[in-house]
PDB file of C-alpha atoms and ligand atoms in Angstrom:
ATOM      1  CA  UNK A   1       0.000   0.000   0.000  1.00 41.00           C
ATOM      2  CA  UNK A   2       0.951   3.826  -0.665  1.00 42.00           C
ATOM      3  CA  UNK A   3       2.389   5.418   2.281  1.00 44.00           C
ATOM      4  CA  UNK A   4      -0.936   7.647   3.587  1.00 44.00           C
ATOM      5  CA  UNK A   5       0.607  10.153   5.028  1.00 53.00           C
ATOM      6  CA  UNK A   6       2.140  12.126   1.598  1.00 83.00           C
ATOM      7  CA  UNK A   7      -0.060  12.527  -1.498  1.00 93.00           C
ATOM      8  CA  UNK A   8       0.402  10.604  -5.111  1.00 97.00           C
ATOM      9  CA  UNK A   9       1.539  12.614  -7.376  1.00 98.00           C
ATOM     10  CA  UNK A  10       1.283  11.952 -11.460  1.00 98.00           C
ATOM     11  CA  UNK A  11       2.733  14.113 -13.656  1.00 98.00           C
ATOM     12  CA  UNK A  12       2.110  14.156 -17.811  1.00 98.00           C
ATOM     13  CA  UNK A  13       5.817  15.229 -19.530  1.00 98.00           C
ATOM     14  CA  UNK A  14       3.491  16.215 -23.033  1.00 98.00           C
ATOM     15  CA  UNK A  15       7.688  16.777 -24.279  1.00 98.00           C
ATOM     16  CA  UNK A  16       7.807  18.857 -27.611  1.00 98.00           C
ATOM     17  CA  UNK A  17       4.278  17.533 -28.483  1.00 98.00           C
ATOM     18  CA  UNK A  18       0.843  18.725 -28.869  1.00 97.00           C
ATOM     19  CA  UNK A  19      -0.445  22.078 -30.418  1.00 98.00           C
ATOM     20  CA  UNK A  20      -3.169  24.426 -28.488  1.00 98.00           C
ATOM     21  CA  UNK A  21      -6.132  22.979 -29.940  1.00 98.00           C
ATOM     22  CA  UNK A  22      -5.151  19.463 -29.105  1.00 98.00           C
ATOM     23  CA  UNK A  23      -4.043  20.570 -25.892  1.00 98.00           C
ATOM     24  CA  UNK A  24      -7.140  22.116 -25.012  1.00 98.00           C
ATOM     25  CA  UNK A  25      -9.284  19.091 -26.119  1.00 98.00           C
ATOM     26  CA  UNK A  26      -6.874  16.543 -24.498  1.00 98.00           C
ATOM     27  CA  UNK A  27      -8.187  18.821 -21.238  1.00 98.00           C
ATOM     28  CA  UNK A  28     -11.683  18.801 -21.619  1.00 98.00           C
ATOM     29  CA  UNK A  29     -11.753  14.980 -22.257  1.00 97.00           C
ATOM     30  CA  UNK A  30      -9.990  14.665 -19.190  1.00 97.00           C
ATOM     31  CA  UNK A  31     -12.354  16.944 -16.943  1.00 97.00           C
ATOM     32  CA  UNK A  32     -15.302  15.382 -18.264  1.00 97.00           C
ATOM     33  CA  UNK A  33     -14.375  11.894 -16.189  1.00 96.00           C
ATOM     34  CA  UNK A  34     -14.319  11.859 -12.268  1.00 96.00           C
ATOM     35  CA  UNK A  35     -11.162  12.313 -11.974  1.00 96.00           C
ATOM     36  CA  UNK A  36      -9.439  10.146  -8.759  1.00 94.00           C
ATOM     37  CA  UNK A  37      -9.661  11.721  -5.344  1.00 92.00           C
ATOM     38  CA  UNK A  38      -6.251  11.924  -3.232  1.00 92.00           C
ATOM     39  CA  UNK A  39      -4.064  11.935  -6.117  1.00 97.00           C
ATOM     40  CA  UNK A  40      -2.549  14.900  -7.439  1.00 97.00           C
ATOM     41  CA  UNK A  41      -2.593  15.348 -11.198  1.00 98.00           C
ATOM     42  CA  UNK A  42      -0.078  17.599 -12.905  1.00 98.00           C
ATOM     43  CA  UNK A  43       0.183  18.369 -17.007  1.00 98.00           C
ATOM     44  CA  UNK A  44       3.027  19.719 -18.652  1.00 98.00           C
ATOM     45  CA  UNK A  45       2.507  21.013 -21.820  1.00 98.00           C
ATOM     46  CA  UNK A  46       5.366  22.919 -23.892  1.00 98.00           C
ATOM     47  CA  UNK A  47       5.641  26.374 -23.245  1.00 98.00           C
ATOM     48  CA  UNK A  48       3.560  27.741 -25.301  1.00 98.00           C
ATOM     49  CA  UNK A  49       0.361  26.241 -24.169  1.00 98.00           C
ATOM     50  CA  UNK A  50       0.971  27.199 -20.741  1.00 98.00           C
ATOM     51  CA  UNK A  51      -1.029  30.397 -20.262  1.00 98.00           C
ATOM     52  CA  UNK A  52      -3.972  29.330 -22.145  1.00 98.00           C
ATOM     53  CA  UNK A  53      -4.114  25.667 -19.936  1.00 98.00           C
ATOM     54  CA  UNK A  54      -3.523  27.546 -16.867  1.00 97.00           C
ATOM     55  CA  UNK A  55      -6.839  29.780 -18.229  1.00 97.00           C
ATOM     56  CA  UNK A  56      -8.194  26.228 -18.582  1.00 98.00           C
ATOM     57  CA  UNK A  57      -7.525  24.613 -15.685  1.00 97.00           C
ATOM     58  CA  UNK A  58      -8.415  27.337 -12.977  1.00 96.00           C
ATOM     59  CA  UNK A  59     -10.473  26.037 -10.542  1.00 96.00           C
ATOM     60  CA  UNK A  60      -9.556  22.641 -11.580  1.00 97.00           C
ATOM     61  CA  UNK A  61      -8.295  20.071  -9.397  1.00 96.00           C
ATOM     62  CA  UNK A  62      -5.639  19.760 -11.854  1.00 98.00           C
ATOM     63  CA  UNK A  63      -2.113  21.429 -12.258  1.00 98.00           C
ATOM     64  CA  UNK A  64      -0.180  22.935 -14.373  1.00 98.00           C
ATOM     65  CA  UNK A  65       3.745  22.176 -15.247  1.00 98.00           C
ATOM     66  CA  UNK A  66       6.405  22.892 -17.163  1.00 98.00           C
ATOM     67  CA  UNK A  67       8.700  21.042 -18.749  1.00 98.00           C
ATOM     68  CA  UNK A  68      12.075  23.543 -17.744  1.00 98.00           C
ATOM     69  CA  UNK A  69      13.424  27.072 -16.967  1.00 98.00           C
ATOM     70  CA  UNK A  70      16.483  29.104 -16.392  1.00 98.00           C
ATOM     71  CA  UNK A  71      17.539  30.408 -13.279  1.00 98.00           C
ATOM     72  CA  UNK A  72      17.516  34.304 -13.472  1.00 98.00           C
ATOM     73  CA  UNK A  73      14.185  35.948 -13.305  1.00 96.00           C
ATOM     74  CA  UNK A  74      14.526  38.691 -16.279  1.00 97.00           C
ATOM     75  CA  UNK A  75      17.696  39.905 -18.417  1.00 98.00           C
ATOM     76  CA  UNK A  76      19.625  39.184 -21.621  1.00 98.00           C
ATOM     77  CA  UNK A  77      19.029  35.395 -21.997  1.00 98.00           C
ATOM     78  CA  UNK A  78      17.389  34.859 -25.507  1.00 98.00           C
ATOM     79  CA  UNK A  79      15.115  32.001 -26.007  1.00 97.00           C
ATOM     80  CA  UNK A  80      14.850  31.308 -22.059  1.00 98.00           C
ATOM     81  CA  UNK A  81      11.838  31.333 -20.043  1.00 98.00           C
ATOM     82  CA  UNK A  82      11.681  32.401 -15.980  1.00 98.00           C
ATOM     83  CA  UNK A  83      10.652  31.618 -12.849  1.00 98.00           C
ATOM     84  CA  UNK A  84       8.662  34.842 -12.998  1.00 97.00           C
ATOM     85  CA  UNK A  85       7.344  34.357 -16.610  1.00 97.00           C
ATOM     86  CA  UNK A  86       5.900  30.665 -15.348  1.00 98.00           C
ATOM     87  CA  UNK A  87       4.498  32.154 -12.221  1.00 96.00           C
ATOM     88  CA  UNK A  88       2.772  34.816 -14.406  1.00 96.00           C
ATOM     89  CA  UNK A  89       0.914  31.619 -16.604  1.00 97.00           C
ATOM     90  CA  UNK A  90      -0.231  29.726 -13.427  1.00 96.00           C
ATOM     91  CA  UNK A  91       2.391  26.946 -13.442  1.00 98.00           C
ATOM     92  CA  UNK A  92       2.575  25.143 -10.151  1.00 98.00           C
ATOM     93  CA  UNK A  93       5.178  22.578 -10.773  1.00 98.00           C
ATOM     94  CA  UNK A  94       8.972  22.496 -13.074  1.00 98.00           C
ATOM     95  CA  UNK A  95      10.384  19.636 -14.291  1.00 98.00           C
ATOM     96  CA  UNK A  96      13.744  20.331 -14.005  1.00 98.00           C
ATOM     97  CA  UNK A  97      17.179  18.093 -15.039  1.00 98.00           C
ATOM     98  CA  UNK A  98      15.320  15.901 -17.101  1.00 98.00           C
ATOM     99  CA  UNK A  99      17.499  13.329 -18.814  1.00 98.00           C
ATOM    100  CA  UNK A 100      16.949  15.038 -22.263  1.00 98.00           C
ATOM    101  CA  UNK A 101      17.770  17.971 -20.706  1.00 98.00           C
ATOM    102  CA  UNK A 102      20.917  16.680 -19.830  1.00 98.00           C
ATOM    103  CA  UNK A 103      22.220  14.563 -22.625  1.00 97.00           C
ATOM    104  CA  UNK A 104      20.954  16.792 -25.371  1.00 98.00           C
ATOM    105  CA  UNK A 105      21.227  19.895 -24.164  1.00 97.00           C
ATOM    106  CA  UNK A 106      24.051  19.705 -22.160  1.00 97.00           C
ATOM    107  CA  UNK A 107      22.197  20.440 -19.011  1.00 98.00           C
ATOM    108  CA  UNK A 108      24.865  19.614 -16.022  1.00 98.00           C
ATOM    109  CA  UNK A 109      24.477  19.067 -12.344  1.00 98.00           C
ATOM    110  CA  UNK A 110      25.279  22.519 -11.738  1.00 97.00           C
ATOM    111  CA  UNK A 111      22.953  24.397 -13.618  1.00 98.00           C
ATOM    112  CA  UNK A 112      20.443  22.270 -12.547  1.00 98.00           C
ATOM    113  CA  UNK A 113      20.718  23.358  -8.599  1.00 98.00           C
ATOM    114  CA  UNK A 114      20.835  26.561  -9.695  1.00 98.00           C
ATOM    115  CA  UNK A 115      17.174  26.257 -11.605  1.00 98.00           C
ATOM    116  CA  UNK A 116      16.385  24.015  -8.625  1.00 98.00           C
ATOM    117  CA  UNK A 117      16.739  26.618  -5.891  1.00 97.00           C
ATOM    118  CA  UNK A 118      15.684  29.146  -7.970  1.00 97.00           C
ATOM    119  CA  UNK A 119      12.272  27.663  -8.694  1.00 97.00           C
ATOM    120  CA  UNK A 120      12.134  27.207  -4.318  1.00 95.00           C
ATOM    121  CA  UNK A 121      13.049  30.352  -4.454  1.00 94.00           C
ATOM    122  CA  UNK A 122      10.020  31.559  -6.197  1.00 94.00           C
ATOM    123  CA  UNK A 123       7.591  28.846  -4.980  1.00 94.00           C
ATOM    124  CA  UNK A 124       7.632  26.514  -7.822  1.00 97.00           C
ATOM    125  CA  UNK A 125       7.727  23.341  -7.022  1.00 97.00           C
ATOM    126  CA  UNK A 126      10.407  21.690  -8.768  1.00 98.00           C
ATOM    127  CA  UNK A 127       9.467  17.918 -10.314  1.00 98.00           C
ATOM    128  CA  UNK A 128      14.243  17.589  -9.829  1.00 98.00           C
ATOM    129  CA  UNK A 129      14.647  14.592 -12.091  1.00 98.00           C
ATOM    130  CA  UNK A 130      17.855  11.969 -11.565  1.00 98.00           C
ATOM    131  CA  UNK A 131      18.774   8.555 -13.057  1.00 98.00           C
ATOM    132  CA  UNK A 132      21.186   6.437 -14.760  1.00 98.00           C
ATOM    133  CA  UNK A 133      22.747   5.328 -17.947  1.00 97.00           C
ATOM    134  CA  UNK A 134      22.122   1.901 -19.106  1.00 97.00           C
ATOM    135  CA  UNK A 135      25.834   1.745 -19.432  1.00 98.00           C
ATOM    136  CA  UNK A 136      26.408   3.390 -15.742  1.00 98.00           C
ATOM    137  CA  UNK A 137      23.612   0.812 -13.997  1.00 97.00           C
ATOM    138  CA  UNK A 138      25.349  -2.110 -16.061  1.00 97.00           C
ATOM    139  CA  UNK A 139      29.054  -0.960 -14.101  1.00 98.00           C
ATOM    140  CA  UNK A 140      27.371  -0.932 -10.779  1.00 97.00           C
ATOM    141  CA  UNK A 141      27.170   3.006 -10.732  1.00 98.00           C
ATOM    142  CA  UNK A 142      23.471   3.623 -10.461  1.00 98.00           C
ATOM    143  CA  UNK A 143      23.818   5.011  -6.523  1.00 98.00           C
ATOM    144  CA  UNK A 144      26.717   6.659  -7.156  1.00 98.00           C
ATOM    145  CA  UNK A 145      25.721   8.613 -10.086  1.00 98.00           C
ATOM    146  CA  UNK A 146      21.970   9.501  -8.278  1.00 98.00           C
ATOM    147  CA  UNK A 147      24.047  10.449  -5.588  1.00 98.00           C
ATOM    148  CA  UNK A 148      26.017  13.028  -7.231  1.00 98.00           C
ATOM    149  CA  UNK A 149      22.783  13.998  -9.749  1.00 98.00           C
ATOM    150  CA  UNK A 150      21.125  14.515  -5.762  1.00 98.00           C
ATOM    151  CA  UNK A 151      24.465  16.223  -4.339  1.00 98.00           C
ATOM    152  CA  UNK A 152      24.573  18.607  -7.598  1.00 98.00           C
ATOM    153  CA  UNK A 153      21.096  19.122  -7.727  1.00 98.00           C
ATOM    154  CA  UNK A 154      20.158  20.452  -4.037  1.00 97.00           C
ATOM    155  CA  UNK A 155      23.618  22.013  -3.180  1.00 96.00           C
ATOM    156  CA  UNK A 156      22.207  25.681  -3.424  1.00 95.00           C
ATOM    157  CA  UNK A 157      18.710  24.629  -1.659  1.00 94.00           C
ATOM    158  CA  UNK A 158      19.013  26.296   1.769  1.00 90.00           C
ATOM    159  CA  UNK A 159      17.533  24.248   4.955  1.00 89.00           C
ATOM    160  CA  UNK A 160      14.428  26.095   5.605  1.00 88.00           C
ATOM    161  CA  UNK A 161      13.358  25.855   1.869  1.00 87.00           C
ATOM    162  CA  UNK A 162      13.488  21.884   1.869  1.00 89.00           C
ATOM    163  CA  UNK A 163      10.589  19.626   2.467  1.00 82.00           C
ATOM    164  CA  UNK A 164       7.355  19.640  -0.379  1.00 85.00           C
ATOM    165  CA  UNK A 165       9.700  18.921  -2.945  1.00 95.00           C
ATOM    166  CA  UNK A 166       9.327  16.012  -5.739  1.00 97.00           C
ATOM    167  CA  UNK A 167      12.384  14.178  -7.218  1.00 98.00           C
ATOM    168  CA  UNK A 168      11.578  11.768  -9.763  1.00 98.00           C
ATOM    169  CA  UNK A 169      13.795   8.846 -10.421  1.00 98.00           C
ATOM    170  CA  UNK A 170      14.167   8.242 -14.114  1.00 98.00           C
ATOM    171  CA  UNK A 171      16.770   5.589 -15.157  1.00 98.00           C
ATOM    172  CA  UNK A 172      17.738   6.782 -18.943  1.00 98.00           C
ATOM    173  CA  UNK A 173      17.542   3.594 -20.476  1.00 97.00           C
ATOM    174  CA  UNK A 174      13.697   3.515 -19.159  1.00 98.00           C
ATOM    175  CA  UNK A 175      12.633   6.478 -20.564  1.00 97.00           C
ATOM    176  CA  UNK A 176      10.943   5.928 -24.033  1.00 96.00           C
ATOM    177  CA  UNK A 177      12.144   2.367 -24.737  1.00 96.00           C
ATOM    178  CA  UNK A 178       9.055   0.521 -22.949  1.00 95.00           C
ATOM    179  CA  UNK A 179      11.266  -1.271 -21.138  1.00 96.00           C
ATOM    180  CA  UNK A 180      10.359  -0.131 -17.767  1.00 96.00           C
ATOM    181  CA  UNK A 181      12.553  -0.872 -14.234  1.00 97.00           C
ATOM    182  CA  UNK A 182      11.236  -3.097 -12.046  1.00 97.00           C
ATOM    183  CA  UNK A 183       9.806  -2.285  -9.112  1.00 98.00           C
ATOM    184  CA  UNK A 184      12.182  -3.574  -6.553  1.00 98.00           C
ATOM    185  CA  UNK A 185      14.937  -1.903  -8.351  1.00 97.00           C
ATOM    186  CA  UNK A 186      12.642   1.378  -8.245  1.00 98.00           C
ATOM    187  CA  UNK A 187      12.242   0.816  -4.770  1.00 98.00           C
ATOM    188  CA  UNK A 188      15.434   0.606  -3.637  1.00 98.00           C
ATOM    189  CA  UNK A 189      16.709   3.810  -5.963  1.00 98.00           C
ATOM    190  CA  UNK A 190      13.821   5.642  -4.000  1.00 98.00           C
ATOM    191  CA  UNK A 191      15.160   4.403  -0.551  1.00 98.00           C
ATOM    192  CA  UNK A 192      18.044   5.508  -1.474  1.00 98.00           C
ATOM    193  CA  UNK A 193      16.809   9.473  -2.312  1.00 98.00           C
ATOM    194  CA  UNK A 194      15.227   9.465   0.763  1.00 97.00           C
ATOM    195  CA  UNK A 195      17.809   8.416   3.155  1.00 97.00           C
ATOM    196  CA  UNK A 196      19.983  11.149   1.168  1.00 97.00           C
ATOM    197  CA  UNK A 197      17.546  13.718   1.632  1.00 97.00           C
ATOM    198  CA  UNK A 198      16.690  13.114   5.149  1.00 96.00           C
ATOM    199  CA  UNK A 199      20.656  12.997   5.861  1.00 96.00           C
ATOM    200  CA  UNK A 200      20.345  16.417   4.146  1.00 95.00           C
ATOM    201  CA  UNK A 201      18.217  17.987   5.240  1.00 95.00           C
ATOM    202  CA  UNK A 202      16.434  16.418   7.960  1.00 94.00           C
ATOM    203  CA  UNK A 203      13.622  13.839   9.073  1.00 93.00           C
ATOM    204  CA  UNK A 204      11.164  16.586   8.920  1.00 92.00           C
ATOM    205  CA  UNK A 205      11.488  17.792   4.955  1.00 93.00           C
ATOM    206  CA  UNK A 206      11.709  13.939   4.507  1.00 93.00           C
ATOM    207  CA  UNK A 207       8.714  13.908   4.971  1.00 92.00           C
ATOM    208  CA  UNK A 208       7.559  16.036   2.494  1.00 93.00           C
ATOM    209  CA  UNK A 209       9.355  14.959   0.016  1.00 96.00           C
ATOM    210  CA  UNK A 210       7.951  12.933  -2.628  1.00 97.00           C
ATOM    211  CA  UNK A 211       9.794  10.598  -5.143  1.00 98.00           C
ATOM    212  CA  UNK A 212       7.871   9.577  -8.642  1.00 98.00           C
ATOM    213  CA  UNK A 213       9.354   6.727 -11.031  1.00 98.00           C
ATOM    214  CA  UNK A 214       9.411   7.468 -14.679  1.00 98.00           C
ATOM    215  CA  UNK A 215      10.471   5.642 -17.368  1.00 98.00           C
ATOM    216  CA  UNK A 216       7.913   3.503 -19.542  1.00 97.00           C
ATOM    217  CA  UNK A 217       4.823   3.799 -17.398  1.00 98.00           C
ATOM    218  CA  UNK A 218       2.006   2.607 -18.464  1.00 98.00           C
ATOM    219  CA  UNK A 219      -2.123   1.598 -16.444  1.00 97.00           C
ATOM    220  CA  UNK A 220      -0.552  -1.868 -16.870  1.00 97.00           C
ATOM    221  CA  UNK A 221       2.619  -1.700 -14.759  1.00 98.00           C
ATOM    222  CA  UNK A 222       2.074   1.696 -12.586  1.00 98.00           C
ATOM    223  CA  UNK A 223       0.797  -0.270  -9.446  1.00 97.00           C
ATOM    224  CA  UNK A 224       4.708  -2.042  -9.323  1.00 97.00           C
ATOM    225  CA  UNK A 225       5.758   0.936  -8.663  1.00 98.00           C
ATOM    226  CA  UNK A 226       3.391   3.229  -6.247  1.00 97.00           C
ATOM    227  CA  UNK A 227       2.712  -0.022  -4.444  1.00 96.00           C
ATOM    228  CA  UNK A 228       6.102   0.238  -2.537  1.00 97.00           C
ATOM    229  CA  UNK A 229       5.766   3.061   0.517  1.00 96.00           C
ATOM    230  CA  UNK A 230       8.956   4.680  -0.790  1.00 97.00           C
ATOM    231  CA  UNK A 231       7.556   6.090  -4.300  1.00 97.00           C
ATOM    232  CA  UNK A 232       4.643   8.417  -4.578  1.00 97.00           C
ATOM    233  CA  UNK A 233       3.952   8.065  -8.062  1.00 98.00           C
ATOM    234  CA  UNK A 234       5.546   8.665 -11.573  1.00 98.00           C
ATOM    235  CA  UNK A 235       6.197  11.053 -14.150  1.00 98.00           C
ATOM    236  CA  UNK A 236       4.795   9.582 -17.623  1.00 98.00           C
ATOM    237  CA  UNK A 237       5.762  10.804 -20.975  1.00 98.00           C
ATOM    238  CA  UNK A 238       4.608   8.193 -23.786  1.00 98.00           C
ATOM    239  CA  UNK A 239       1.075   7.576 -22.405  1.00 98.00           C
ATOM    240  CA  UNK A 240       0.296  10.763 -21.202  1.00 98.00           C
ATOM    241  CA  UNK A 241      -0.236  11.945 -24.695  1.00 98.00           C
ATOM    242  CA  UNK A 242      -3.367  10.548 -25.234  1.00 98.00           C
ATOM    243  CA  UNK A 243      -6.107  10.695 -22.431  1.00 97.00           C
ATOM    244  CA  UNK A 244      -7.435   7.672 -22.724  1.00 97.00           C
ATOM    245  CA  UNK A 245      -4.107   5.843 -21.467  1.00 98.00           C
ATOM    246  CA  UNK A 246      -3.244   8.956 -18.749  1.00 98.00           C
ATOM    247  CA  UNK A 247      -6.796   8.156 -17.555  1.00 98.00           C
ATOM    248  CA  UNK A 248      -6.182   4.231 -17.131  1.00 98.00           C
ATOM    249  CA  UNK A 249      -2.568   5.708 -14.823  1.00 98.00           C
ATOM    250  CA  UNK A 250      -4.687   7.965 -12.776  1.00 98.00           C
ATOM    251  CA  UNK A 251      -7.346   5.648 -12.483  1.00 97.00           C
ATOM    252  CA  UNK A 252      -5.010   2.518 -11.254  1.00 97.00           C
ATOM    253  CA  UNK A 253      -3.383   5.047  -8.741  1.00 97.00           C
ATOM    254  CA  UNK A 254      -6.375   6.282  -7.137  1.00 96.00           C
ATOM    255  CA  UNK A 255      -8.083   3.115  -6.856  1.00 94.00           C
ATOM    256  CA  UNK A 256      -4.858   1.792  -5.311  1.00 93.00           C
ATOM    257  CA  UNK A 257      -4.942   4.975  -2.705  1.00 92.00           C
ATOM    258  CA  UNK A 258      -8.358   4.201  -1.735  1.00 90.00           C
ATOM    259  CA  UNK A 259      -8.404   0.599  -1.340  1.00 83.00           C
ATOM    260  CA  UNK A 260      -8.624  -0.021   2.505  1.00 69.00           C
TER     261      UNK A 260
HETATM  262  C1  PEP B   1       9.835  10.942 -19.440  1.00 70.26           C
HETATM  263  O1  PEP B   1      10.142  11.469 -20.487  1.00 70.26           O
HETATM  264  O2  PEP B   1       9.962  11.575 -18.386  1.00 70.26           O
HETATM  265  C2  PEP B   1       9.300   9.585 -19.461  1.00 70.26           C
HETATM  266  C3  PEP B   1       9.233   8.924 -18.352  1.00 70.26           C
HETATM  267  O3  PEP B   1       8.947   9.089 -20.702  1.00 70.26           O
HETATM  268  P1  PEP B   1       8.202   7.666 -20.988  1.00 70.26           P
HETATM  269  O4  PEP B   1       7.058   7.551 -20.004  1.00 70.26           O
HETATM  270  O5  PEP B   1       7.741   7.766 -22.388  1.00 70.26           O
HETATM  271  O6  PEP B   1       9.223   6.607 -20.757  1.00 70.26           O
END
């Protein structure tokens, strides 16, 4: 069973997909089916949806993401987008160091704790993404590597700003390929983010931290993983796009949270 004490999160990772309209209508499908009680829903669309879903999704149980930012709130940085700017469109949550991120774009553990505490900072909650290679977890280097993705990551968070922050463990090799993790090994990557944090920062923003798998999630397997007390849910590129399968996810995690 799900730990009751912190709530599931889901979060959509739309990626460089979707226009407005489809956007819009991938919403209204979704709001037009109960959606699950005690499980918090987040999309993230590309940028340029995000002030017209946050319009959208006002007084809507569910939230709005995005999908990155840089750390400085205004100035000379051409084609970036700020903490500010996201505030300013009603975005609740960032996903920030995302794998792509990183490989393609060069993203490194240090500009990453700067967009982390930056997004604190500003109240954004950051979804802080970490995992390994398929070569790194095949040479025994999967804790080592989260560790320093973790160390990198939250080295500019300051003490009283931990705590109600989501890190979502995302093993490269995972992400795309539908070949998901299993859920012990999950587990025991997630144990392992939480004993960091708590080390970090204390048993208190332990315990509102909350740690999401990602990487080939689907209605079929996401019970493997939110049914260990150390994971609160995933982050879900692939079948978020459509809402049919994002509805079967949220629909196998909040009948999972409510089952007595
Ligand atoms: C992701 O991009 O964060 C992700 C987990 O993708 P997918 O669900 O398609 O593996």
């Amino acid at each position: 069973m799900m730990a009751p004490m912190r709530r599931a999160i889901l979060a959509a990772n739309w990626k460089m997909n979707m226009t407005l309209a489809v956007g819009r209508a991938f919403v209204e499908e979704l709001l037009a089916r109960p959606l699950p009680a005690g499980v918090e829903v987040v999309l993230c669309p590309p940028h340029t949806l995000l002030h017209s879903l946050g319009k959208q999704l006002k007084g809507t149980s569910l939230k709005l993401g995005a999908q990155n930012m840089y750390f400085e709130e205004s100035g000379a940085f051409t084609g970036e987008i700020s903490p500010l700017m996201l505030q300013d469109a009603g975005v609740d949550y960032v996903i920030l160091g995302h794998s792509e991120r990183r490989a393609l774009f060069q993203e490194d553990d240090g500009l990453v704790g700067k967009k982390v505490a930056a997004a604190m900072a500003r109240g954004l909650g950051p979804i802080f993404c970490v995992g390994e290679t398929l070569k790194e977890r095949e040479g025994g280097e999967t804790l080592a590597v989260v560790e320093r993705q973790l160390s990198g990551g939250l080295a500019a968070v300051p003490r009283e700003q931990a705590g109600e922050l989501v890190i979502a463990y995302e093993p490269v090799w995972a992400i795309g390929s539908g070949r998901a993790a299993t859920g012990e090994d999950a587990r025991e990557v997630a144990a392992f983010i939480r004993r960091f944090y708590r080390d970090q920062f204390g048993r208190e923003a332990e315990a509102g931290l909350r740690v999401q798998y990602g990487g080939s999630v689907k209605g079929a397997n996401i019970r493997e993983f939110t049914g260990y007390p150390e994971i609160d849910g995933a982050l879900v590129g692939g079948a978020s796009l459509k809402a049919g399968s994002w509805y079967e996810i949220l629909q196998a995690v909040g009948q999972q949270v409510s089952a007595p």
